[in-house]
Amino acid sequence: MPDSVPPPRTAPRIRRAAPGDEEALGRLDRAAWSPLHSVQPRPEAPYEPFFTERSGPGQHLVAEAGGRLVGYIRLGRPTELPANAHVRQIRGLAVAEEARGTGIGRALLRAAVEEARRLGARRITLRVLGPNAPARRLYESEGFVVEGVQPEEFHLDGGYVDDVLMGRPL
């Protein structure tokens, strides 16, 4: 399969997204979509732009392996309130299916933590759906703890699922 990415022999290259990455990131995002981690309906053509006014290239770090973009993480502020400007929130993480299990998600998560520190944040938070055990294990292994649960917050794929709030100090 020409689009397959072999597991990287070395760490993936992590960099800030560029405007020219939009098409590749949109394809990656649509291919990675799953009710296990998305509260949005499955994307259908015509597709919305990947970058938005609220989350442009500057809020994304991307992972490259084998000459292709194989993952991204979106880092932003949870609100525009000055009172929580010291907090950054992971607002999305996706890894191409063929690159999962190779450490790309972990590398992106660590890069986001470092970027949040660089930006002066004191905390980093995220939200994850209760049934997404692989993501929860990754986050916990990187020091995130459950700080709250909103029971049955979403109705997805025929059932109610919890919204799990996680965070860690920086």
JSON list of C-alpha atoms in Angstrom, two decimals:
[
{"chain": "A", "resi": 1, "resn": "MET", "atom": "CA", "xyz": [0.00, 0.00, 0.00]},
{"chain": "A", "resi": 2, "resn": "PRO", "atom": "CA", "xyz": [1.74, 3.22, -1.11]},
{"chain": "A", "resi": 3, "resn": "ASP", "atom": "CA", "xyz": [0.27, 5.36, 1.68]},
{"chain": "A", "resi": 4, "resn": "SER", "atom": "CA", "xyz": [1.49, 3.05, 4.45]},
{"chain": "A", "resi": 5, "resn": "VAL", "atom": "CA", "xyz": [4.04, 4.39, 6.86]},
{"chain": "A", "resi": 6, "resn": "PRO", "atom": "CA", "xyz": [6.40, 1.84, 8.37]},
{"chain": "A", "resi": 7, "resn": "PRO", "atom": "CA", "xyz": [7.05, 2.17, 12.08]},
{"chain": "A", "resi": 8, "resn": "PRO", "atom": "CA", "xyz": [9.74, 4.79, 12.54]},
{"chain": "A", "resi": 9, "resn": "ARG", "atom": "CA", "xyz": [13.23, 3.51, 13.38]},
{"chain": "A", "resi": 10, "resn": "THR", "atom": "CA", "xyz": [13.97, 6.83, 15.04]},
{"chain": "A", "resi": 11, "resn": "ALA", "atom": "CA", "xyz": [11.83, 9.35, 16.85]},
{"chain": "A", "resi": 12, "resn": "PRO", "atom": "CA", "xyz": [9.36, 11.17, 14.62]},
{"chain": "A", "resi": 13, "resn": "ARG", "atom": "CA", "xyz": [10.12, 14.75, 13.67]},
{"chain": "A", "resi": 14, "resn": "ILE", "atom": "CA", "xyz": [7.81, 17.07, 15.61]},
{"chain": "A", "resi": 15, "resn": "ARG", "atom": "CA", "xyz": [7.30, 20.60, 14.32]},
{"chain": "A", "resi": 16, "resn": "ARG", "atom": "CA", "xyz": [4.78, 23.42, 14.32]},
{"chain": "A", "resi": 17, "resn": "ALA", "atom": "CA", "xyz": [2.16, 23.05, 11.58]},
{"chain": "A", "resi": 18, "resn": "ALA", "atom": "CA", "xyz": [2.40, 25.28, 8.52]},
{"chain": "A", "resi": 19, "resn": "PRO", "atom": "CA", "xyz": [-0.46, 26.62, 6.37]},
{"chain": "A", "resi": 20, "resn": "GLY", "atom": "CA", "xyz": [0.57, 24.20, 3.61]},
{"chain": "A", "resi": 21, "resn": "ASP", "atom": "CA", "xyz": [-0.17, 21.24, 5.91]},
{"chain": "A", "resi": 22, "resn": "GLU", "atom": "CA", "xyz": [-3.91, 21.90, 5.87]},
{"chain": "A", "resi": 23, "resn": "GLU", "atom": "CA", "xyz": [-4.87, 19.38, 3.18]},
{"chain": "A", "resi": 24, "resn": "ALA", "atom": "CA", "xyz": [-2.76, 16.56, 4.63]},
{"chain": "A", "resi": 25, "resn": "LEU", "atom": "CA", "xyz": [-4.03, 17.27, 8.15]},
{"chain": "A", "resi": 26, "resn": "GLY", "atom": "CA", "xyz": [-7.63, 17.31, 6.94]},
{"chain": "A", "resi": 27, "resn": "ARG", "atom": "CA", "xyz": [-7.16, 13.90, 5.30]},
{"chain": "A", "resi": 28, "resn": "LEU", "atom": "CA", "xyz": [-5.47, 12.53, 8.43]},
{"chain": "A", "resi": 29, "resn": "ASP", "atom": "CA", "xyz": [-8.22, 13.89, 10.66]},
{"chain": "A", "resi": 30, "resn": "ARG", "atom": "CA", "xyz": [-10.98, 12.36, 8.53]},
{"chain": "A", "resi": 31, "resn": "ALA", "atom": "CA", "xyz": [-9.19, 9.00, 8.30]},
{"chain": "A", "resi": 32, "resn": "ALA", "atom": "CA", "xyz": [-8.61, 8.90, 12.07]},
{"chain": "A", "resi": 33, "resn": "TRP", "atom": "CA", "xyz": [-12.22, 9.79, 12.93]},
{"chain": "A", "resi": 34, "resn": "SER", "atom": "CA", "xyz": [-13.90, 7.34, 15.31]},
{"chain": "A", "resi": 35, "resn": "PRO", "atom": "CA", "xyz": [-16.83, 7.47, 17.75]},
{"chain": "A", "resi": 36, "resn": "LEU", "atom": "CA", "xyz": [-14.30, 6.25, 20.33]},
{"chain": "A", "resi": 37, "resn": "HIS", "atom": "CA", "xyz": [-12.81, 9.73, 20.50]},
{"chain": "A", "resi": 38, "resn": "SER", "atom": "CA", "xyz": [-14.95, 12.18, 18.55]},
{"chain": "A", "resi": 39, "resn": "VAL", "atom": "CA", "xyz": [-18.16, 13.87, 19.64]},
{"chain": "A", "resi": 40, "resn": "GLN", "atom": "CA", "xyz": [-18.68, 15.21, 16.12]},
{"chain": "A", "resi": 41, "resn": "PRO", "atom": "CA", "xyz": [-20.51, 13.24, 13.42]},
{"chain": "A", "resi": 42, "resn": "ARG", "atom": "CA", "xyz": [-18.39, 11.41, 10.83]},
{"chain": "A", "resi": 43, "resn": "PRO", "atom": "CA", "xyz": [-17.06, 14.04, 8.40]},
{"chain": "A", "resi": 44, "resn": "GLU", "atom": "CA", "xyz": [-18.73, 14.12, 5.00]},
{"chain": "A", "resi": 45, "resn": "ALA", "atom": "CA", "xyz": [-17.94, 16.08, 1.84]},
{"chain": "A", "resi": 46, "resn": "PRO", "atom": "CA", "xyz": [-17.82, 18.96, 1.35]},
{"chain": "A", "resi": 47, "resn": "TYR", "atom": "CA", "xyz": [-15.31, 19.06, 4.21]},
{"chain": "A", "resi": 48, "resn": "GLU", "atom": "CA", "xyz": [-14.83, 22.00, 6.53]},
{"chain": "A", "resi": 49, "resn": "PRO", "atom": "CA", "xyz": [-11.35, 23.56, 6.55]},
{"chain": "A", "resi": 50, "resn": "PHE", "atom": "CA", "xyz": [-8.99, 21.91, 9.02]},
{"chain": "A", "resi": 51, "resn": "PHE", "atom": "CA", "xyz": [-7.59, 25.21, 10.26]},
{"chain": "A", "resi": 52, "resn": "THR", "atom": "CA", "xyz": [-10.07, 27.67, 11.75]},
{"chain": "A", "resi": 53, "resn": "GLU", "atom": "CA", "xyz": [-9.83, 31.17, 13.17]},
{"chain": "A", "resi": 54, "resn": "ARG", "atom": "CA", "xyz": [-9.66, 29.68, 16.68]},
{"chain": "A", "resi": 55, "resn": "SER", "atom": "CA", "xyz": [-7.18, 26.91, 15.83]},
{"chain": "A", "resi": 56, "resn": "GLY", "atom": "CA", "xyz": [-4.79, 27.80, 13.06]},
{"chain": "A", "resi": 57, "resn": "PRO", "atom": "CA", "xyz": [-1.39, 26.35, 12.26]},
{"chain": "A", "resi": 58, "resn": "GLY", "atom": "CA", "xyz": [0.11, 28.02, 15.36]},
{"chain": "A", "resi": 59, "resn": "GLN", "atom": "CA", "xyz": [-2.00, 25.83, 17.66]},
{"chain": "A", "resi": 60, "resn": "HIS", "atom": "CA", "xyz": [-0.89, 22.56, 16.06]},
{"chain": "A", "resi": 61, "resn": "LEU", "atom": "CA", "xyz": [2.21, 20.46, 16.37]},
{"chain": "A", "resi": 62, "resn": "VAL", "atom": "CA", "xyz": [2.63, 17.76, 13.74]},
{"chain": "A", "resi": 63, "resn": "ALA", "atom": "CA", "xyz": [4.60, 14.53, 13.57]},
{"chain": "A", "resi": 64, "resn": "GLU", "atom": "CA", "xyz": [6.39, 13.45, 10.41]},
{"chain": "A", "resi": 65, "resn": "ALA", "atom": "CA", "xyz": [7.62, 9.93, 9.74]},
{"chain": "A", "resi": 66, "resn": "GLY", "atom": "CA", "xyz": [8.58, 8.36, 6.47]},
{"chain": "A", "resi": 67, "resn": "GLY", "atom": "CA", "xyz": [8.26, 11.75, 4.78]},
{"chain": "A", "resi": 68, "resn": "ARG", "atom": "CA", "xyz": [4.56, 12.11, 5.68]},
{"chain": "A", "resi": 69, "resn": "LEU", "atom": "CA", "xyz": [2.46, 13.77, 8.32]},
{"chain": "A", "resi": 70, "resn": "VAL", "atom": "CA", "xyz": [1.33, 10.95, 10.58]},
{"chain": "A", "resi": 71, "resn": "GLY", "atom": "CA", "xyz": [-0.09, 12.81, 13.54]},
{"chain": "A", "resi": 72, "resn": "TYR", "atom": "CA", "xyz": [-1.00, 16.10, 15.13]},
{"chain": "A", "resi": 73, "resn": "ILE", "atom": "CA", "xyz": [-1.85, 17.58, 18.49]},
{"chain": "A", "resi": 74, "resn": "ARG", "atom": "CA", "xyz": [-3.87, 20.78, 18.95]},
{"chain": "A", "resi": 75, "resn": "LEU", "atom": "CA", "xyz": [-2.97, 22.94, 21.92]},
{"chain": "A", "resi": 76, "resn": "GLY", "atom": "CA", "xyz": [-4.99, 25.98, 22.92]},
{"chain": "A", "resi": 77, "resn": "ARG", "atom": "CA", "xyz": [-6.47, 27.88, 25.80]},
{"chain": "A", "resi": 78, "resn": "PRO", "atom": "CA", "xyz": [-9.56, 26.41, 27.44]},
{"chain": "A", "resi": 79, "resn": "THR", "atom": "CA", "xyz": [-11.17, 29.88, 27.49]},
{"chain": "A", "resi": 80, "resn": "GLU", "atom": "CA", "xyz": [-10.25, 33.44, 26.58]},
{"chain": "A", "resi": 81, "resn": "LEU", "atom": "CA", "xyz": [-10.65, 34.52, 30.22]},
{"chain": "A", "resi": 82, "resn": "PRO", "atom": "CA", "xyz": [-7.57, 36.22, 31.68]},
{"chain": "A", "resi": 83, "resn": "ALA", "atom": "CA", "xyz": [-8.18, 34.32, 34.94]},
{"chain": "A", "resi": 84, "resn": "ASN", "atom": "CA", "xyz": [-7.12, 31.02, 33.36]},
{"chain": "A", "resi": 85, "resn": "ALA", "atom": "CA", "xyz": [-4.47, 32.24, 30.92]},
{"chain": "A", "resi": 86, "resn": "HIS", "atom": "CA", "xyz": [-2.00, 30.05, 32.86]},
{"chain": "A", "resi": 87, "resn": "VAL", "atom": "CA", "xyz": [-3.72, 26.89, 31.54]},
{"chain": "A", "resi": 88, "resn": "ARG", "atom": "CA", "xyz": [-3.31, 25.21, 28.16]},
{"chain": "A", "resi": 89, "resn": "GLN", "atom": "CA", "xyz": [-5.65, 22.51, 26.91]},
{"chain": "A", "resi": 90, "resn": "ILE", "atom": "CA", "xyz": [-5.06, 19.68, 24.48]},
{"chain": "A", "resi": 91, "resn": "ARG", "atom": "CA", "xyz": [-7.95, 20.14, 22.08]},
{"chain": "A", "resi": 92, "resn": "GLY", "atom": "CA", "xyz": [-7.26, 17.25, 19.73]},
{"chain": "A", "resi": 93, "resn": "LEU", "atom": "CA", "xyz": [-4.79, 14.45, 19.06]},
{"chain": "A", "resi": 94, "resn": "ALA", "atom": "CA", "xyz": [-4.77, 12.14, 16.06]},
{"chain": "A", "resi": 95, "resn": "VAL", "atom": "CA", "xyz": [-2.31, 9.54, 14.77]},
{"chain": "A", "resi": 96, "resn": "ALA", "atom": "CA", "xyz": [-2.61, 7.78, 11.42]},
{"chain": "A", "resi": 97, "resn": "GLU", "atom": "CA", "xyz": [-3.85, 4.23, 11.92]},
{"chain": "A", "resi": 98, "resn": "GLU", "atom": "CA", "xyz": [-0.78, 2.68, 10.30]},
{"chain": "A", "resi": 99, "resn": "ALA", "atom": "CA", "xyz": [1.51, 4.64, 12.65]},
{"chain": "A", "resi": 100, "resn": "ARG", "atom": "CA", "xyz": [-0.28, 3.82, 15.91]},
{"chain": "A", "resi": 101, "resn": "GLY", "atom": "CA", "xyz": [1.71, 1.97, 18.53]},
{"chain": "A", "resi": 102, "resn": "THR", "atom": "CA", "xyz": [5.00, 3.47, 17.32]},
{"chain": "A", "resi": 103, "resn": "GLY", "atom": "CA", "xyz": [5.33, 6.21, 19.95]},
{"chain": "A", "resi": 104, "resn": "ILE", "atom": "CA", "xyz": [4.00, 9.06, 17.81]},
{"chain": "A", "resi": 105, "resn": "GLY", "atom": "CA", "xyz": [1.11, 9.91, 20.14]},
{"chain": "A", "resi": 106, "resn": "ARG", "atom": "CA", "xyz": [3.49, 9.94, 23.12]},
{"chain": "A", "resi": 107, "resn": "ALA", "atom": "CA", "xyz": [6.00, 12.14, 21.26]},
{"chain": "A", "resi": 108, "resn": "LEU", "atom": "CA", "xyz": [3.24, 14.60, 20.35]},
{"chain": "A", "resi": 109, "resn": "LEU", "atom": "CA", "xyz": [1.92, 14.66, 23.90]},
{"chain": "A", "resi": 110, "resn": "ARG", "atom": "CA", "xyz": [5.39, 15.35, 25.31]},
{"chain": "A", "resi": 111, "resn": "ALA", "atom": "CA", "xyz": [5.97, 18.07, 22.73]},
{"chain": "A", "resi": 112, "resn": "ALA", "atom": "CA", "xyz": [2.65, 19.70, 23.71]},
{"chain": "A", "resi": 113, "resn": "VAL", "atom": "CA", "xyz": [3.66, 19.65, 27.39]},
{"chain": "A", "resi": 114, "resn": "GLU", "atom": "CA", "xyz": [6.96, 21.33, 26.51]},
{"chain": "A", "resi": 115, "resn": "GLU", "atom": "CA", "xyz": [5.20, 23.90, 24.31]},
{"chain": "A", "resi": 116, "resn": "ALA", "atom": "CA", "xyz": [2.75, 24.69, 27.12]},
{"chain": "A", "resi": 117, "resn": "ARG", "atom": "CA", "xyz": [5.70, 25.24, 29.46]},
{"chain": "A", "resi": 118, "resn": "ARG", "atom": "CA", "xyz": [7.40, 27.46, 26.88]},
{"chain": "A", "resi": 119, "resn": "LEU", "atom": "CA", "xyz": [4.22, 29.54, 26.70]},
{"chain": "A", "resi": 120, "resn": "GLY", "atom": "CA", "xyz": [4.32, 30.05, 30.46]},
{"chain": "A", "resi": 121, "resn": "ALA", "atom": "CA", "xyz": [1.48, 27.69, 31.39]},
{"chain": "A", "resi": 122, "resn": "ARG", "atom": "CA", "xyz": [1.35, 26.21, 34.87]},
{"chain": "A", "resi": 123, "resn": "ARG", "atom": "CA", "xyz": [-1.20, 23.49, 34.02]},
{"chain": "A", "resi": 124, "resn": "ILE", "atom": "CA", "xyz": [-2.27, 21.45, 31.04]},
{"chain": "A", "resi": 125, "resn": "THR", "atom": "CA", "xyz": [-5.68, 19.80, 30.74]},
{"chain": "A", "resi": 126, "resn": "LEU", "atom": "CA", "xyz": [-7.65, 17.66, 28.31]},
{"chain": "A", "resi": 127, "resn": "ARG", "atom": "CA", "xyz": [-10.95, 15.91, 27.87]},
{"chain": "A", "resi": 128, "resn": "VAL", "atom": "CA", "xyz": [-11.26, 12.29, 26.80]},
{"chain": "A", "resi": 129, "resn": "LEU", "atom": "CA", "xyz": [-14.26, 10.06, 26.31]},
{"chain": "A", "resi": 130, "resn": "GLY", "atom": "CA", "xyz": [-14.67, 7.41, 28.99]},
{"chain": "A", "resi": 131, "resn": "PRO", "atom": "CA", "xyz": [-14.52, 4.38, 26.65]},
{"chain": "A", "resi": 132, "resn": "ASN", "atom": "CA", "xyz": [-11.24, 5.54, 25.06]},
{"chain": "A", "resi": 133, "resn": "ALA", "atom": "CA", "xyz": [-9.04, 3.32, 27.22]},
{"chain": "A", "resi": 134, "resn": "PRO", "atom": "CA", "xyz": [-5.91, 3.51, 24.99]},
{"chain": "A", "resi": 135, "resn": "ALA", "atom": "CA", "xyz": [-5.86, 7.32, 25.16]},
{"chain": "A", "resi": 136, "resn": "ARG", "atom": "CA", "xyz": [-6.55, 7.34, 28.91]},
{"chain": "A", "resi": 137, "resn": "ARG", "atom": "CA", "xyz": [-3.64, 4.92, 29.50]},
{"chain": "A", "resi": 138, "resn": "LEU", "atom": "CA", "xyz": [-1.32, 7.13, 27.44]},
{"chain": "A", "resi": 139, "resn": "TYR", "atom": "CA", "xyz": [-2.35, 10.27, 29.32]},
{"chain": "A", "resi": 140, "resn": "GLU", "atom": "CA", "xyz": [-2.01, 8.59, 32.71]},
{"chain": "A", "resi": 141, "resn": "SER", "atom": "CA", "xyz": [1.45, 7.27, 31.79]},
{"chain": "A", "resi": 142, "resn": "GLU", "atom": "CA", "xyz": [2.47, 10.87, 31.09]},
{"chain": "A", "resi": 143, "resn": "GLY", "atom": "CA", "xyz": [1.33, 12.18, 34.47]},
{"chain": "A", "resi": 144, "resn": "PHE", "atom": "CA", "xyz": [-2.25, 13.24, 33.75]},
{"chain": "A", "resi": 145, "resn": "VAL", "atom": "CA", "xyz": [-4.81, 12.38, 36.43]},
{"chain": "A", "resi": 146, "resn": "VAL", "atom": "CA", "xyz": [-8.59, 12.30, 36.33]},
{"chain": "A", "resi": 147, "resn": "GLU", "atom": "CA", "xyz": [-9.85, 15.57, 37.79]},
{"chain": "A", "resi": 148, "resn": "GLY", "atom": "CA", "xyz": [-13.52, 15.06, 37.07]},
{"chain": "A", "resi": 149, "resn": "VAL", "atom": "CA", "xyz": [-16.09, 13.02, 35.22]},
{"chain": "A", "resi": 150, "resn": "GLN", "atom": "CA", "xyz": [-19.25, 14.26, 33.58]},
{"chain": "A", "resi": 151, "resn": "PRO", "atom": "CA", "xyz": [-21.36, 11.09, 33.53]},
{"chain": "A", "resi": 152, "resn": "GLU", "atom": "CA", "xyz": [-23.23, 10.28, 30.31]},
{"chain": "A", "resi": 153, "resn": "GLU", "atom": "CA", "xyz": [-22.32, 13.71, 28.92]},
{"chain": "A", "resi": 154, "resn": "PHE", "atom": "CA", "xyz": [-22.58, 12.57, 25.29]},
{"chain": "A", "resi": 155, "resn": "HIS", "atom": "CA", "xyz": [-24.86, 10.25, 23.35]},
{"chain": "A", "resi": 156, "resn": "LEU", "atom": "CA", "xyz": [-22.65, 8.62, 20.74]},
{"chain": "A", "resi": 157, "resn": "ASP", "atom": "CA", "xyz": [-22.96, 5.57, 18.54]},
{"chain": "A", "resi": 158, "resn": "GLY", "atom": "CA", "xyz": [-26.17, 4.46, 20.29]},
{"chain": "A", "resi": 159, "resn": "GLY", "atom": "CA", "xyz": [-25.03, 4.89, 23.89]},
{"chain": "A", "resi": 160, "resn": "TYR", "atom": "CA", "xyz": [-24.22, 7.40, 26.58]},
{"chain": "A", "resi": 161, "resn": "VAL", "atom": "CA", "xyz": [-20.57, 8.01, 27.39]},
{"chain": "A", "resi": 162, "resn": "ASP", "atom": "CA", "xyz": [-18.74, 9.93, 30.10]},
{"chain": "A", "resi": 163, "resn": "ASP", "atom": "CA", "xyz": [-16.60, 12.98, 29.45]},
{"chain": "A", "resi": 164, "resn": "VAL", "atom": "CA", "xyz": [-13.43, 12.54, 31.52]},
{"chain": "A", "resi": 165, "resn": "LEU", "atom": "CA", "xyz": [-11.49, 15.66, 32.50]},
{"chain": "A", "resi": 166, "resn": "MET", "atom": "CA", "xyz": [-7.76, 15.14, 33.05]},
{"chain": "A", "resi": 167, "resn": "GLY", "atom": "CA", "xyz": [-4.93, 17.46, 33.91]},
{"chain": "A", "resi": 168, "resn": "ARG", "atom": "CA", "xyz": [-1.46, 17.83, 35.33]},
{"chain": "A", "resi": 169, "resn": "PRO", "atom": "CA", "xyz": [0.80, 20.57, 36.63]},
{"chain": "A", "resi": 170, "resn": "LEU", "atom": "CA", "xyz": [3.73, 21.72, 34.54]}
]
